Amino acid sequence: MTSPAAPAVEKVISRAWGTPHSHTLAEYRKRGGYEALKKALEMAPQAVLEEVKKSNLRGRGGAGFPTGMKWSFVPKDSPKPKYLAVNGDESEPGTFKDRYILEEDPHLMLEGIAIAAWALDVHTCYVYLRGEFKFAAQRLQAAIDEAYREGIFGKKMLGKDFELNVWLVRGAGAYICGEETALLESLEGKKGWPRLKPPFPAVVGLFGCPTVVNNVETLASVPPIFQRGADWYAKLGTEKSGGTRLICLSGSVNRPGVYEISMATTLRQLIEDPDLGGGMPAGRKVKAVIPGGSSAPVLAADELDVALEFEALKVKQTMAGSGGVIVMDDRTCMVRSLWRVARFYAEESCGQCTPCREGTPWQTRLLRKIEEGRGEPEDLEMLLNVATSIAPYPPIGLGTTICALGDAAALPVHSFVARFRAEFEAHIHEKRCPFGDRPWGHFGDWA
Amino acid sequence: MSANDGKTSPPPPPPPGPPAKPQPKNPGMVTVTVDGREVAVKPGTNMIEAARQVGSDIPYYCYHPRLSIAANCRMCLVEVSNAPKLVPACQTALSEGLVIKTTTPKVQEQQRAVMEFLLLNHPVDCAICDQAGECKLQDYYMTFNAQPSRLEGGKVMKDKRKELGPLVTLDQERCILCSRCVRFMDEVPKEPQLGIFGRGSHEVVDTFPGQQLDSNYSGNIVDICPVGALTNRDFRFRARAWFLSAAPSVCTGCSRGCSIFADHYGQDTHRYRPRENEAINKSWMCDQGRLSYKYLAKGRVPVARVGRGADLREVTREEAVAAAADLLRTHARQKGLAVLASPLASNEDLLAALSFAKDVLGVSKVYVGGRPQGQADHYLMTADKNPNRKGLAWVAAGLGLTLASFEELEQAIAKRQVSALYAVGAEVPGDVEAFATKAEALEAFVVQATNESPLLAAAHVVLPAAVHVEDEGTFTQADGITQRFRKAYPPRNEAAPHWKWAAELQRALGTEAAYTSAREVFRALAPKVPELASFAWDKEAPTNREKSGINPIPTGADGRPPGYRESGIPRVRGI
Amino acid sequence: MAEPLFTPEQQKTFDTELAEILTHYPPDRKSAAMLPAVRLLQSLKGWCPPEGLTLVAERLGVTKERAYEVASFYVMYHLKKPGKYVVDVCTNLSCSLRGAESLLGYLEDKLGVHAGESTEQWTLRETECLASCGTAPCLQINEDHFENLTSREKVDAVFAKLK
């Protein structure tokens, strides 16, 4: 058993959150804002890119791809314009960190955009923001306007002959647009059907031009790298992954919310630490935890001593994903939980390719049948068979679909059934949900 | 190890970097192995096509060689040596030395799974579906799935029998959302009138609200729809696909001359379908052409007849030929005799008829009849609604005849310069009623007609002519490409091809005509026409083996309708 | 004669705002403005009528089918006229764990409309994660977020202002 207290860590992204007017340029400047950009502008673009590589920054959107490497895939000699697209389509259930960054400290990301633009020779950046984020959109637009007024964006960047235009584009309600090629389609004014790959966006992206797609948190992590140095940033993290992590904690814990933690923090520490999750509600025990957004395979209560970090979670056959940690306590029905997750992917399947379009509603239907006590013994095998047909290599996926949504929908099914098979079987044998069929809710008036 | 050991440094290690690309085994080609068989293909060849070359048929729904790659059906997933997961054969580029496996258990399981997914919300209403018999869901089910359904409960309900436009009906429940139709409309006629609306399992193919699918190319989406979602309103419920035989033929709707199949049953053509022809129509045809088959049956002249008005009577072929010969004999080699030839007739018809006209009737010019000019469109359809104008020009020139317009004929008749007319085809590019009135003045009017027309009332002898599907022959389309068409069925009733009537008239007038088939006509007379002389009539014949329908007991063989079965003891066929 | 799509003032707003949106994109990529343009249409009309989508498509140089594909793909665009207030209740896992199912039931009773249905006043929908998992349960009324709805009083307070 590890210590209940999480390792201390310096806050890099969230340090200004909650302070008065943290979202304004004036306050941001007081914290040393846009100093990192000044430093970066004195460096050659290639040196900026090397610095990011050295920092071991990895993408925070879900896949954890090394950011410096992603940037280096952009062809240097392309005659076409290059684009930066910021993925702010945060929709993975259990994830809400990017929204906080944009609402509390939008300039941190905007400075990251400016540095990335300099490194990549990008002159147009589109920030694709989830359509439902009205408040975040207002805050971000205000911050962009400030940056234009203060000579950061526009014809000259801090006096240097470098033009950068940043436009905010709001989505309109489609989870799939968080997939980077669907996001590009949506930016091009089409429905969000993921593209066939190859070619990858770094070569053929927005409007057919080389494009880098980065997550909001990823870009918000860039300015600290230049303020304090890549070595400092790398040391904050683990061997293969630099910096800190934002974790979105939700579900059955005393203190849900976004926390910036060291990557050495374990899941158990996250839940128990009084400054973080603050433990479980009185009398309750952890039953299961989803560690990285609802598409990440679930972990059981005895698997919580794992660091919330890309490699460690991979060993446990799950993933760090988007940092959405959902805690389920011992009153929670796993079948119903999985049904909720499966329903989401069925709702959000774009409908382009067969296994996902037809398989995700089928999974949902089978789960509902089992949850409502109508399940038959063969239904559980059929459920696993359907999931395998979408993603034939559990637990790693390698799905049969065009994008990763198929994997995202199928892998939770495998992990839930693998860990809680007895509960699924109990539903089928007892012909009812052992937890009762009343609506859920264990908090406030809904308890 | 050698004389100067220790004095020179060892060779430097190879520079780091990606491993060098393997040298192509066959220069200029990509060599891959499909199911253990090696095949060399041109770079850029699709994996499905490469596999086909060595006899491995990879199944697919959304792929179409003439449309962009969608890779959305996921039926063509195969195992390859350079990827850990299954890859879509339609999309994945071939690389030198690639090993492709199309029948491994993983691939078969994937095919089974995709079939099951596709049938999940499909109504499986084959018994009342027009596509049955030519449906890829049916075919692949038998090959790749053949499992009883595991699905219970409801299916997603969508619109059925939705009339998208004048020619196409949509059943959204049967649709497997392969997007072929949408891509076709976008990419080929470039009239994107279809879209996939909604998302997930509720999405549907449809038109914009209130918009008709009125493209002149809408019929093609019925052909490329792999399932029964899109059906042809003209063809719907007219014939079961397995009863139809397909004769390779040519569309006679306009001078484009699209290659087609004439799908027929007995002596009825039920539909035209485009036939692959890279030089002319790729895999497509227009809707006007598609519906142009109707004249093959509608309003045909069934039997020969002689006389006008009250004297009109039906006669045998022999009587008709004799009557026509009598009329023409008196006018042969006289100034008042004119010949009208239709550019709807085949080269063989024209070769025989115009040779007769020149050598026996002694004319030096031919008036050009045919259908009036119509509309052209932006893609295949031309304004000239006659399939063989070029052929007529070639044949006339080759035989030493000059061409004159139909207006000149009208004027000549009005001025009484023409008093006798031999017409090969009754179609005229003008006011047919007015011309019929003028033709009343003719002293002799012999016409070989396929279809009824007001003009025939003015004729002294009407000889029933065969349409193109009732005989073999060639047409030369607007760009000068000559195409062979095959015979679908024998001429209806008493009809005979134009060349045959011409030959019989020639014989009746005392001159030998040494041919008894279209092939022999071509052999005997084409050498006179330079453009046709080099055409290899036999070699250019399209293969006739595409599809042969099941023919049940023919009507009348036992006095019962076709397909009739008595309940009880099974009857032996034909008794 | 059909009623015109916009009032003259609405037409003016549409024209000026669309012109501004188009400055964000390369001149040969006007069609990229589809999402903001449909959003603009909906902000003026309350929904996306076919004539409006036809207008948007014309202005962006694409066919109306492409506009309809977009409007039907994204859940925030309404192809049918919704109620005055569109109430989206998140029932995804995190919200459900904290009572969203009961919240939805309470709203069905309170508003007198079933989830997935509409009255002139209310459109009530179950929706997917609104990224308020840490402040669950939550709902959204015409794009405005309301979070931490842990008691009936809090819910009543939100709806008290809406008439």
PDB file of C-alpha atoms in Angstrom, chain C residues 2-99:
ATOM      1  CA  ALA C   2     -44.064  31.980 -49.603  1.00  0.00           C
ATOM      2  CA  GLU C   3     -43.216  34.080 -46.622  1.00  0.00           C
ATOM      3  CA  PRO C   4     -39.717  35.530 -46.836  1.00  0.00           C
ATOM      4  CA  LEU C   5     -37.118  33.700 -44.786  1.00  0.00           C
ATOM      5  CA  PHE C   6     -35.863  36.724 -42.895  1.00  0.00           C
ATOM      6  CA  THR C   7     -37.190  40.089 -41.865  1.00  0.00           C
ATOM      7  CA  PRO C   8     -35.165  42.929 -43.422  1.00  0.00           C
ATOM      8  CA  GLU C   9     -33.276  43.419 -40.135  1.00  0.00           C
ATOM      9  CA  GLN C  10     -32.530  39.712 -39.866  1.00  0.00           C
ATOM     10  CA  GLN C  11     -31.343  39.700 -43.463  1.00  0.00           C
ATOM     11  CA  LYS C  12     -28.985  42.562 -42.665  1.00  0.00           C
ATOM     12  CA  THR C  13     -27.607  40.786 -39.601  1.00  0.00           C
ATOM     13  CA  PHE C  14     -27.180  37.605 -41.609  1.00  0.00           C
ATOM     14  CA  ASP C  15     -25.346  39.386 -44.407  1.00  0.00           C
ATOM     15  CA  THR C  16     -22.969  41.378 -42.187  1.00  0.00           C
ATOM     16  CA  GLU C  17     -22.165  38.525 -39.823  1.00  0.00           C
ATOM     17  CA  LEU C  18     -21.655  36.047 -42.636  1.00  0.00           C
ATOM     18  CA  ALA C  19     -19.324  38.496 -44.370  1.00  0.00           C
ATOM     19  CA  GLU C  20     -17.315  38.744 -41.149  1.00  0.00           C
ATOM     20  CA  ILE C  21     -17.167  34.950 -40.737  1.00  0.00           C
ATOM     21  CA  LEU C  22     -15.925  34.569 -44.294  1.00  0.00           C
ATOM     22  CA  THR C  23     -12.870  36.716 -43.523  1.00  0.00           C
ATOM     23  CA  HIS C  24     -11.634  33.853 -41.295  1.00  0.00           C
ATOM     24  CA  TYR C  25     -11.160  31.535 -44.241  1.00  0.00           C
ATOM     25  CA  PRO C  26      -9.097  31.524 -47.419  1.00  0.00           C
ATOM     26  CA  PRO C  27     -11.129  33.140 -50.227  1.00  0.00           C
ATOM     27  CA  ASP C  28     -11.312  29.866 -52.155  1.00  0.00           C
ATOM     28  CA  ARG C  29     -12.558  27.970 -49.099  1.00  0.00           C
ATOM     29  CA  LYS C  30     -15.813  29.731 -48.373  1.00  0.00           C
ATOM     30  CA  SER C  31     -17.513  26.386 -47.817  1.00  0.00           C
ATOM     31  CA  ALA C  32     -15.481  25.963 -44.624  1.00  0.00           C
ATOM     32  CA  ALA C  33     -17.754  28.539 -42.996  1.00  0.00           C
ATOM     33  CA  MET C  34     -20.635  26.047 -43.032  1.00  0.00           C
ATOM     34  CA  LEU C  35     -20.789  25.405 -39.284  1.00  0.00           C
ATOM     35  CA  PRO C  36     -20.721  29.057 -38.200  1.00  0.00           C
ATOM     36  CA  ALA C  37     -23.110  29.982 -41.009  1.00  0.00           C
ATOM     37  CA  VAL C  38     -25.677  27.364 -39.988  1.00  0.00           C
ATOM     38  CA  ARG C  39     -25.257  28.485 -36.391  1.00  0.00           C
ATOM     39  CA  LEU C  40     -25.964  32.044 -37.523  1.00  0.00           C
ATOM     40  CA  LEU C  41     -29.063  30.886 -39.379  1.00  0.00           C
ATOM     41  CA  GLN C  42     -30.302  29.063 -36.317  1.00  0.00           C
ATOM     42  CA  SER C  43     -29.645  32.024 -34.046  1.00  0.00           C
ATOM     43  CA  LEU C  44     -31.899  34.112 -36.275  1.00  0.00           C
ATOM     44  CA  LYS C  45     -34.647  31.581 -37.014  1.00  0.00           C
ATOM     45  CA  GLY C  46     -34.547  29.339 -33.946  1.00  0.00           C
ATOM     46  CA  TRP C  47     -34.070  26.341 -36.197  1.00  0.00           C
ATOM     47  CA  CYS C  48     -32.723  25.415 -39.620  1.00  0.00           C
ATOM     48  CA  PRO C  49     -35.523  25.580 -42.196  1.00  0.00           C
ATOM     49  CA  PRO C  50     -34.709  24.062 -45.602  1.00  0.00           C
ATOM     50  CA  GLU C  51     -34.965  27.474 -47.296  1.00  0.00           C
ATOM     51  CA  GLY C  52     -32.422  28.805 -44.829  1.00  0.00           C
ATOM     52  CA  LEU C  53     -30.033  25.956 -45.539  1.00  0.00           C
ATOM     53  CA  THR C  54     -30.485  26.566 -49.242  1.00  0.00           C
ATOM     54  CA  LEU C  55     -29.518  30.205 -48.703  1.00  0.00           C
ATOM     55  CA  VAL C  56     -26.463  29.257 -46.640  1.00  0.00           C
ATOM     56  CA  ALA C  57     -25.373  26.764 -49.287  1.00  0.00           C
ATOM     57  CA  GLU C  58     -25.777  29.335 -52.048  1.00  0.00           C
ATOM     58  CA  ARG C  59     -23.707  31.886 -50.162  1.00  0.00           C
ATOM     59  CA  LEU C  60     -20.949  29.374 -49.497  1.00  0.00           C
ATOM     60  CA  GLY C  61     -20.887  28.040 -53.027  1.00  0.00           C
ATOM     61  CA  VAL C  62     -21.864  24.463 -52.196  1.00  0.00           C
ATOM     62  CA  THR C  63     -24.962  22.433 -52.925  1.00  0.00           C
ATOM     63  CA  LYS C  64     -27.838  22.472 -50.496  1.00  0.00           C
ATOM     64  CA  GLU C  65     -27.421  18.750 -49.935  1.00  0.00           C
ATOM     65  CA  ARG C  66     -24.049  19.449 -48.278  1.00  0.00           C
ATOM     66  CA  ALA C  67     -25.682  22.010 -45.988  1.00  0.00           C
ATOM     67  CA  TYR C  68     -28.403  19.549 -45.056  1.00  0.00           C
ATOM     68  CA  GLU C  69     -25.828  16.850 -44.333  1.00  0.00           C
ATOM     69  CA  VAL C  70     -24.122  19.185 -41.896  1.00  0.00           C
ATOM     70  CA  ALA C  71     -27.336  20.367 -40.271  1.00  0.00           C
ATOM     71  CA  SER C  72     -28.530  16.796 -39.789  1.00  0.00           C
ATOM     72  CA  PHE C  73     -25.196  15.498 -38.466  1.00  0.00           C
ATOM     73  CA  TYR C  74     -24.657  17.838 -35.541  1.00  0.00           C
ATOM     74  CA  VAL C  75     -27.075  17.571 -32.634  1.00  0.00           C
ATOM     75  CA  MET C  76     -27.058  21.290 -31.836  1.00  0.00           C
ATOM     76  CA  TYR C  77     -28.755  22.128 -35.118  1.00  0.00           C
ATOM     77  CA  HIS C  78     -32.503  21.703 -35.151  1.00  0.00           C
ATOM     78  CA  LEU C  79     -34.133  20.482 -38.325  1.00  0.00           C
ATOM     79  CA  LYS C  80     -37.535  20.872 -36.714  1.00  0.00           C
ATOM     80  CA  LYS C  81     -38.684  23.851 -34.759  1.00  0.00           C
ATOM     81  CA  PRO C  82     -37.954  23.043 -31.093  1.00  0.00           C
ATOM     82  CA  GLY C  83     -39.651  24.396 -27.983  1.00  0.00           C
ATOM     83  CA  LYS C  84     -38.782  27.845 -26.712  1.00  0.00           C
ATOM     84  CA  TYR C  85     -36.326  26.303 -24.277  1.00  0.00           C
ATOM     85  CA  VAL C  86     -34.233  23.322 -25.261  1.00  0.00           C
ATOM     86  CA  VAL C  87     -33.323  21.497 -22.057  1.00  0.00           C
ATOM     87  CA  ASP C  88     -30.460  19.031 -22.474  1.00  0.00           C
ATOM     88  CA  VAL C  89     -29.841  16.816 -19.454  1.00  0.00           C
ATOM     89  CA  CYS C  90     -26.606  14.886 -19.402  1.00  0.00           C
ATOM     90  CA  THR C  91     -27.229  11.256 -18.427  1.00  0.00           C
ATOM     91  CA  ASN C  92     -23.766   9.949 -19.112  1.00  0.00           C
ATOM     92  CA  LEU C  93     -21.954   7.864 -16.513  1.00  0.00           C
ATOM     93  CA  SER C  94     -20.512  10.591 -14.275  1.00  0.00           C
ATOM     94  CA  CYS C  95     -23.768  12.533 -14.131  1.00  0.00           C
ATOM     95  CA  SER C  96     -25.832   9.379 -13.672  1.00  0.00           C
ATOM     96  CA  LEU C  97     -23.660   8.342 -10.741  1.00  0.00           C
ATOM     97  CA  ARG C  98     -24.621  11.616  -9.119  1.00  0.00           C
ATOM     98  CA  GLY C  99     -28.321  11.466  -9.838  1.00  0.00           C
TER      99      GLY C  99
END
